[in-house]
Structures are given as structure tokens and as C-alpha cells.
XYZ file of C-alpha atoms in Angstrom:
402
model
C 10.169 89.349 -40.484
C 11.909 87.143 -38.591
C 16.612 87.498 -38.416
C 18.455 85.653 -41.076
C 21.895 84.919 -41.687
C 23.641 87.998 -43.161
C 25.574 86.769 -46.613
C 28.855 86.118 -46.864
C 31.016 85.271 -50.081
C 33.469 83.659 -48.084
C 33.169 80.029 -47.388
C 31.106 78.688 -44.476
C 33.111 78.648 -40.998
C 32.874 75.129 -38.472
C 31.235 76.948 -35.914
C 27.820 75.923 -35.929
C 24.832 78.885 -37.123
C 22.575 79.111 -35.252
C 18.322 78.602 -36.070
C 15.630 81.289 -35.845
C 13.168 81.563 -33.968
C 9.659 81.454 -33.887
C 7.481 84.126 -32.177
C 5.598 81.299 -29.998
C 9.082 79.357 -28.712
C 10.635 80.603 -26.645
C 13.286 78.511 -26.252
C 14.733 74.621 -26.939
C 14.479 71.292 -26.022
C 17.725 70.921 -23.980
C 19.625 68.469 -26.779
C 20.368 65.798 -23.833
C 16.312 65.783 -23.486
C 15.922 65.284 -27.216
C 19.042 62.124 -27.452
C 16.764 60.223 -25.321
C 14.042 60.706 -27.120
C 15.824 59.450 -30.083
C 17.359 56.075 -28.590
C 14.365 55.399 -26.621
C 12.841 54.616 -29.924
C 12.719 51.524 -32.111
C 14.492 53.480 -34.579
C 16.818 55.312 -32.655
C 20.108 54.535 -34.146
C 19.338 54.918 -37.909
C 17.077 58.042 -36.718
C 20.404 59.277 -35.233
C 21.637 59.073 -39.428
C 18.837 60.422 -40.944
C 18.958 64.715 -42.193
C 16.368 66.356 -39.783
C 14.474 68.638 -41.713
C 14.335 72.536 -41.933
C 12.316 73.896 -39.619
C 9.647 76.181 -41.323
C 10.733 78.811 -39.396
C 14.633 79.322 -41.461
C 14.891 81.402 -44.537
C 17.935 82.039 -45.708
C 18.300 85.038 -47.241
C 17.830 86.281 -50.870
C 21.425 87.208 -50.307
C 23.198 83.853 -49.061
C 25.916 81.689 -51.092
C 25.809 78.939 -50.754
C 23.722 76.175 -48.525
C 25.381 75.047 -45.083
C 27.104 71.894 -45.373
C 24.697 69.257 -44.766
C 27.421 67.855 -41.357
C 27.135 70.920 -39.329
C 22.674 70.724 -39.606
C 23.338 67.002 -38.667
C 25.425 67.842 -35.568
C 22.974 70.847 -35.071
C 19.352 68.961 -35.116
C 21.205 65.742 -33.116
C 21.938 68.168 -30.199
C 25.876 66.201 -29.778
C 29.395 68.739 -30.962
C 30.902 66.114 -32.593
C 30.082 62.206 -33.208
C 32.962 60.490 -30.427
C 29.685 61.991 -27.938
C 27.331 61.129 -30.180
C 28.380 57.410 -30.306
C 28.859 57.400 -26.205
C 25.353 58.502 -25.156
C 24.254 56.104 -27.466
C 26.188 53.257 -25.982
C 24.786 54.034 -22.626
C 21.263 52.209 -21.988
C 18.025 54.695 -21.121
C 17.102 55.705 -18.160
C 14.205 52.924 -18.685
C 16.155 50.121 -19.680
C 18.391 50.786 -16.307
C 14.948 51.015 -13.646
C 13.229 48.193 -15.511
C 16.208 45.879 -14.736
C 16.848 47.563 -11.565
C 12.833 45.441 -10.858
C 13.429 43.024 -12.051
C 16.683 42.477 -10.269
C 14.575 43.537 -7.119
C 11.737 41.450 -7.986
C 14.413 38.405 -8.511
C 15.645 39.467 -4.392
C 12.165 39.049 -3.185
C 11.248 35.890 -4.974
C 14.319 33.941 -3.036
C 13.521 36.114 0.777
C 9.910 34.505 -0.009
C 10.783 30.719 -0.562
C 14.200 31.359 1.889
C 10.559 32.332 4.412
C 9.205 29.185 3.887
C 11.431 26.659 3.924
C 12.714 28.315 7.538
C 9.117 27.742 8.015
C 8.745 24.800 7.053
C 11.778 23.309 9.218
C 10.602 25.608 12.385
C 6.994 24.268 12.147
C 8.774 20.002 11.652
C 11.493 21.232 14.839
C 8.140 23.256 16.671
C 6.887 19.607 15.857
C 9.686 17.567 17.492
C 9.943 19.540 20.265
C 6.883 19.017 20.605
C 6.047 15.034 20.709
C 9.779 15.410 22.750
C 8.411 17.774 25.487
C 4.651 14.572 25.620
C 7.543 12.145 26.283
C 8.917 13.937 28.792
C 5.704 15.365 30.628
C 4.110 11.519 30.535
C 7.619 10.649 32.793
C 7.389 12.227 34.695
C 3.378 11.913 36.016
C 4.936 8.307 37.118
C 6.833 11.119 39.409
C 4.502 13.429 40.332
C 3.985 14.313 43.900
C 1.109 12.377 45.497
C 1.791 8.718 43.868
C 2.786 6.223 46.440
C 4.733 3.524 46.236
C 5.766 2.091 48.998
C 9.624 1.993 47.329
C 12.482 3.170 48.833
C 15.317 4.743 46.740
C 16.848 2.524 44.435
C 14.409 -0.709 45.087
C 12.161 -1.651 41.915
C 8.717 -3.605 41.440
C 8.635 -7.081 39.913
C 5.355 -8.448 38.676
C 5.474 -12.161 37.658
C 3.827 -13.615 34.741
C 1.373 -15.314 34.964
C 1.530 -19.341 34.994
C -0.792 -21.225 32.810
C -3.765 -23.134 35.336
C -2.489 -26.556 37.014
C -3.265 -30.475 35.440
C -6.234 -30.708 37.834
C -4.893 -34.161 38.878
C -4.172 -35.062 35.113
C -0.977 -35.736 33.849
C -0.137 -34.591 30.469
C 0.553 -37.350 28.131
C 2.231 -36.904 24.961
C 0.147 -38.567 22.656
C -3.421 -37.476 24.689
C -5.185 -34.395 24.210
C -5.401 -32.726 27.785
C -8.629 -31.315 28.930
C -6.709 -28.106 29.813
C -6.627 -28.041 26.530
C -10.401 -27.989 26.036
C -10.293 -25.412 28.569
C -7.962 -22.825 26.884
C -10.148 -22.984 23.582
C -13.175 -22.647 25.266
C -12.173 -19.873 27.171
C -10.543 -18.055 23.667
C -14.202 -18.331 22.423
C -15.299 -15.483 25.167
C -12.241 -14.080 25.046
C -11.181 -13.407 21.397
C -8.606 -10.496 21.512
C -5.450 -9.915 21.013
C -5.738 -8.590 24.778
C -6.866 -11.440 26.288
C -4.636 -13.598 24.561
C -1.364 -11.566 25.579
C -2.369 -12.388 29.682
C -2.689 -15.317 28.978
C -0.272 -16.425 27.553
C 1.183 -19.580 29.156
C -2.499 -21.491 28.656
C -1.505 -21.133 25.159
C 1.725 -22.062 25.209
C 0.942 -25.185 27.298
C -2.550 -26.037 24.825
C -0.568 -25.590 22.045
C 2.413 -28.062 23.218
C 0.117 -30.919 24.159
C -2.010 -30.238 20.655
C 2.021 -30.470 17.989
C 2.171 -34.004 20.994
C -0.688 -35.614 19.708
C -0.628 -34.500 16.094
C 2.915 -36.285 16.288
C 2.599 -39.260 17.917
C -0.489 -39.721 15.390
C 1.763 -39.454 12.386
C 3.671 -41.847 13.566
C 0.302 -44.200 13.212
C -0.861 -42.335 10.423
C 2.677 -44.282 8.662
C 0.908 -47.420 9.631
C -2.164 -46.355 7.858
C -1.386 -44.520 4.763
C 2.515 -45.841 3.278
C 1.445 -42.629 1.268
C 1.462 -40.274 4.495
C 5.473 -39.060 5.049
C 6.625 -38.997 8.820
C 6.883 -35.163 8.708
C 7.421 -32.695 11.837
C 4.310 -31.132 13.361
C 5.150 -27.990 12.170
C 4.169 -29.207 8.502
C 0.641 -30.790 9.444
C -0.659 -27.785 12.147
C -2.416 -25.249 11.522
C -1.745 -21.385 12.710
C -4.103 -19.963 14.909
C -4.245 -16.835 13.504
C -7.310 -15.966 11.389
C -6.920 -14.190 8.118
C -9.730 -10.545 8.774
C -8.744 -8.798 5.714
C -11.584 -9.688 4.090
C -13.675 -10.999 6.367
C -16.665 -9.748 8.352
C -15.776 -11.424 11.602
C -13.299 -9.249 13.114
C -12.277 -11.705 15.914
C -8.065 -12.310 15.401
C -7.796 -15.948 16.566
C -9.460 -19.428 15.664
C -11.106 -20.881 18.730
C -9.571 -24.474 17.422
C -6.774 -26.674 16.731
C -6.269 -28.574 13.066
C -3.465 -30.399 11.715
C -3.699 -32.523 7.977
C -2.037 -35.119 6.979
C -1.350 -35.875 2.748
C 1.817 -36.495 0.761
C 3.037 -33.452 0.999
C 1.883 -31.893 4.519
C -1.180 -29.405 5.785
C -0.002 -28.696 1.606
C -0.928 -29.831 -1.615
C -3.189 -30.801 -4.686
C -3.445 -34.156 -2.455
C -6.372 -35.865 -1.196
C -5.522 -35.807 2.952
C -6.516 -36.618 5.745
C -8.551 -33.630 8.552
C -8.769 -33.237 11.816
C -10.637 -30.489 14.192
C -10.531 -30.527 17.705
C -12.850 -27.525 19.167
C -15.166 -28.015 22.541
C -18.652 -28.816 20.660
C -17.216 -29.040 18.025
C -14.539 -31.577 16.691
C -14.868 -32.701 13.313
C -12.332 -35.364 11.023
C -12.475 -35.842 7.334
C -11.019 -36.775 3.894
C -11.147 -36.264 0.323
C -10.022 -33.783 -1.698
C -11.016 -29.599 -0.727
C -11.428 -27.553 -2.953
C -8.637 -28.558 -5.904
C -7.217 -26.149 -8.331
C -8.893 -26.624 -12.031
C -6.313 -28.826 -12.973
C -6.427 -31.841 -10.503
C -10.566 -30.357 -10.553
C -10.314 -31.802 -13.813
C -8.801 -34.904 -13.686
C -11.308 -36.260 -10.883
C -14.601 -35.615 -13.323
C -12.681 -37.462 -15.935
C -12.052 -40.697 -13.349
C -15.869 -40.376 -12.542
C -17.426 -40.852 -15.756
C -14.803 -43.153 -16.760
C -15.086 -45.261 -13.510
C -17.139 -44.274 -11.677
C -18.139 -48.016 -10.131
C -14.610 -46.757 -7.382
C -16.250 -44.550 -6.524
C -19.568 -45.627 -5.197
C -18.060 -49.194 -4.366
C -16.276 -47.183 -1.627
C -19.594 -45.185 -0.530
C -20.608 -48.737 0.003
C -18.941 -50.006 2.163
C -20.476 -50.502 5.693
C -17.864 -48.749 7.898
C -17.970 -45.912 5.339
C -21.673 -45.640 5.739
C -22.023 -45.976 9.807
C -19.475 -43.248 10.130
C -19.294 -40.550 7.241
C -22.935 -41.197 5.411
C -25.654 -41.085 8.090
C -25.554 -45.105 9.033
C -28.002 -44.840 5.122
C -28.629 -48.857 3.635
C -26.046 -50.461 1.405
C -28.230 -48.680 -1.786
C -26.114 -46.893 -4.528
C -28.624 -44.605 -5.060
C -28.615 -43.148 -1.181
C -25.038 -43.391 -0.850
C -24.466 -40.626 -3.799
C -26.467 -38.936 -2.474
C -26.144 -38.637 1.551
C -22.307 -37.988 -0.109
C -23.355 -34.980 -3.071
C -25.128 -33.576 0.662
C -21.905 -33.601 2.013
C -20.366 -31.240 -0.145
C -23.239 -29.496 -2.220
C -22.321 -26.567 -0.728
C -20.133 -24.692 -3.655
C -21.961 -27.558 -6.927
C -21.884 -25.962 -9.859
C -25.729 -25.740 -11.135
C -25.596 -27.075 -14.530
C -22.818 -29.198 -16.241
C -20.042 -28.438 -15.979
C -17.438 -28.239 -19.151
C -17.168 -30.855 -21.039
C -19.774 -33.058 -20.180
C -22.903 -33.620 -20.983
C -26.619 -32.191 -19.335
C -28.192 -35.941 -19.465
C -24.478 -38.124 -18.585
C -25.476 -40.312 -15.671
C -22.956 -39.931 -13.420
C -24.191 -35.350 -13.333
C -24.570 -34.973 -9.700
C -20.688 -36.617 -9.654
C -19.426 -34.351 -11.526
C -21.216 -31.237 -10.729
C -19.406 -31.561 -7.493
C -16.049 -28.985 -6.692
C -14.947 -30.712 -3.393
C -14.494 -34.741 -3.007
C -14.765 -35.270 0.909
C -17.075 -36.538 3.759
C -16.427 -35.707 7.227
C -17.688 -36.963 11.032
C -18.675 -34.615 13.245
C -16.769 -36.440 16.999
C -18.222 -35.527 20.736
C -15.159 -34.323 23.641
C -15.411 -38.089 25.060
C -14.032 -39.584 21.466
C -10.939 -36.122 21.361
C -10.367 -35.766 24.903
C -8.393 -38.913 27.292
C -7.260 -42.331 26.349
C -9.626 -43.353 24.219
C -9.211 -40.737 21.608
C -6.367 -41.181 19.727
C -7.117 -44.949 19.053
C -11.149 -43.586 18.361
C -9.054 -41.417 15.708
C -7.247 -43.632 14.730
C -9.928 -46.264 13.460
C -11.980 -43.001 11.725
C -8.567 -42.445 9.115
C -8.322 -46.157 8.420
C -12.340 -46.042 7.341
C -11.416 -42.590 5.372
C -7.507 -44.963 3.892
C -10.178 -46.302 0.891
C -11.758 -42.678 -0.590
């Protein structure tokens, strides 16, 4: 039988009463451990206030008097000597939470250090790239001065390379308004060497040929204003086309055109109006006029005019000079003239009737067209020399009614 507490008639004192131990239990759990176990549980605060159950080995003596006060039992079960000690222990954080907090702080610091290393790595890589580039530039510059390079120059001496000059006139002087033979020679050479490096070397020839062409266009503009009073007198830059090709959507990668060209109309080389076009090229010069690839509104107006007054266009096509110079010398026949005209503009013509017109329209062959132009090829002799401007001006006069 475990020992019991001696009975007494006096009131219980404040000294805590020791509980009886079981035969199997040798020691009690320290109060500090018991408090930690209570604190680590979710209901630690509530559990501290609940009266613990009495041990099964604790038995009151039959002669015992009044039961112990509950406050003393609570103090002994919780392991605290007083309420102040209990409050201080409960308010302090548990070891597990402090350890988690330390781990979180340490992981945060590691993340910051990792980010810093990444930034330093990026900065270092960029710095290394810049250093490598600078080193390559320095090494490339040293190649010119490495031992073994002979320049036959004393210290302080310099070499001046003269720019290439344009080819000589060959005994034929340049004249304004007349195409010089050297202009055709340059275009022929450009056709054989159509690349940027070649043109840089022969820039002087290009400048000379371009100047000759611009002078010819200015003189021809004076003649055009006399032939057609709707043509204004504009500078050459508003009439001539650039030599550079648009190769963005082309399968031909050559960067330059192999011809010089210009156009005259009411608004220069650009605009919605019909005009005159001249292109010079060795073995491929061309002169023409009319309405080329008009927009939807001008094209619709042209078709309406042809549908109502087709006899005007047909009368122009039947002119003797027109048939001789631009329609291949056909006889004076309306059907043949219309057929020859349509053949020259058949490249992008409609295969069916245009919108708003019937298929059995008597002028359906003319209404299907999208271009309304005529043109003729010119030989080199018709362009180069003193006779060139006269021949070209005569053909422009034939095109005026058209």
C-alpha cells in the first residue's frame, strides 16, 4: 500500500502536498518539460487552466479530513510555483517556434546571397565581354604595327590614297541636254558589276553619269512644257527616279537599277494623272505614256469614260503617227488598232468582266484592262548624241493626244 497523508483536523497549509508514486515509477517528469509539452500543444493556454486528473495511485486516507484546495493541486500539476512564474513561461516562445524562425531567417539570407551572386555573375559576364571586345580591337590595331610589316615610311609620314577619277570624255565634250556616250558605258559596267563595293570604287563615274542625265531631263522639261501645257516646269529631282532597287519582296538581290528613268505629269513623277515616261539603258531604252497601274477611283473613271465615249480613244489609236510609232505600223483598221493596244496592256488585264459592266459590252476588251499605255523601244543611236533630244521630243508630241 502506498503511503497516505496523515489525517489532521487542522486546515491545510500552503506547503504543496507530495503525491504518492507508483512502484513502477521512479521519478517525476521535471516541471520545465511538462510546461513545454503543454505550451507546444494548440490548446496550451486553455490546458493550463484546466484541473488535471488525479493520479490513480493517489488515495486519501479514510481518516483524512477536508480535501485539498484546487489551487494547490493546479500548481503542483502545472509544475509552477506561482501564477507569475506560469505567466512568464507561457509568454516566452517555444523552442520549436524559435528554431523555425531562425531557419526562415537563414533561408531568406541565403536567397539574398544567391541573388547577389547572380547579379555579380551578370555584371561579371558583361564586363568580361566588354573587356574581350576591347582586347580584340587593340590586337587588331597592333597588326598594322607588328614586326615585319613594311610601309617604307619614316616616323611622322602619312599615306594619302587618291580617289579614283571619272573616265575621260574620249574626245566628246559633255553638253547639257545631250546624253554622253560615257553614261551608257557606266550603265553597261553597272550591269556587269551590280554590287555596292564596285559602285563605291566607281562613285566618280556614277556622279558624272547622274549629272549628265539630270541635265538632259532639265532640258527635256523645257521641251515638254512647249508640247503639253499641262506639264509644269519642275526640277530634275522631282522627275527622275532613284537608282536603288526595292529588294524587300524581290527574288533578285541586285541593289541597283541598270537604267536611268524619269516621268513627266501634272505632278511630276508621282501622282494619279497620265504622264510620259522615258528610260535609257544600253540596248533597252524605252519611251511611253498613258495611265499606268492607277488606283481604284481613277481606274473606274477611265472605264466609265471608255464605255460612254470609246470613239475618242479609238480615234487616237487610228492616228497615222500613233500606228507607225507605237502600234507596230498596223493598217488603218479599228479592230486591229484596238487589238494591238490591248496586247500591250494584257499583262495584268482581267479575265472576266469588271464589276458594273455586262459581258456582252461592245468595248469589253478595253474595259478589262488595268493599264492604258502605249510605248516603243529606242535604239542607242536614237538616244545618244545630238539627235537624241529631237527624236525623243517628236515621240512625246505623238503621245500628247493619248
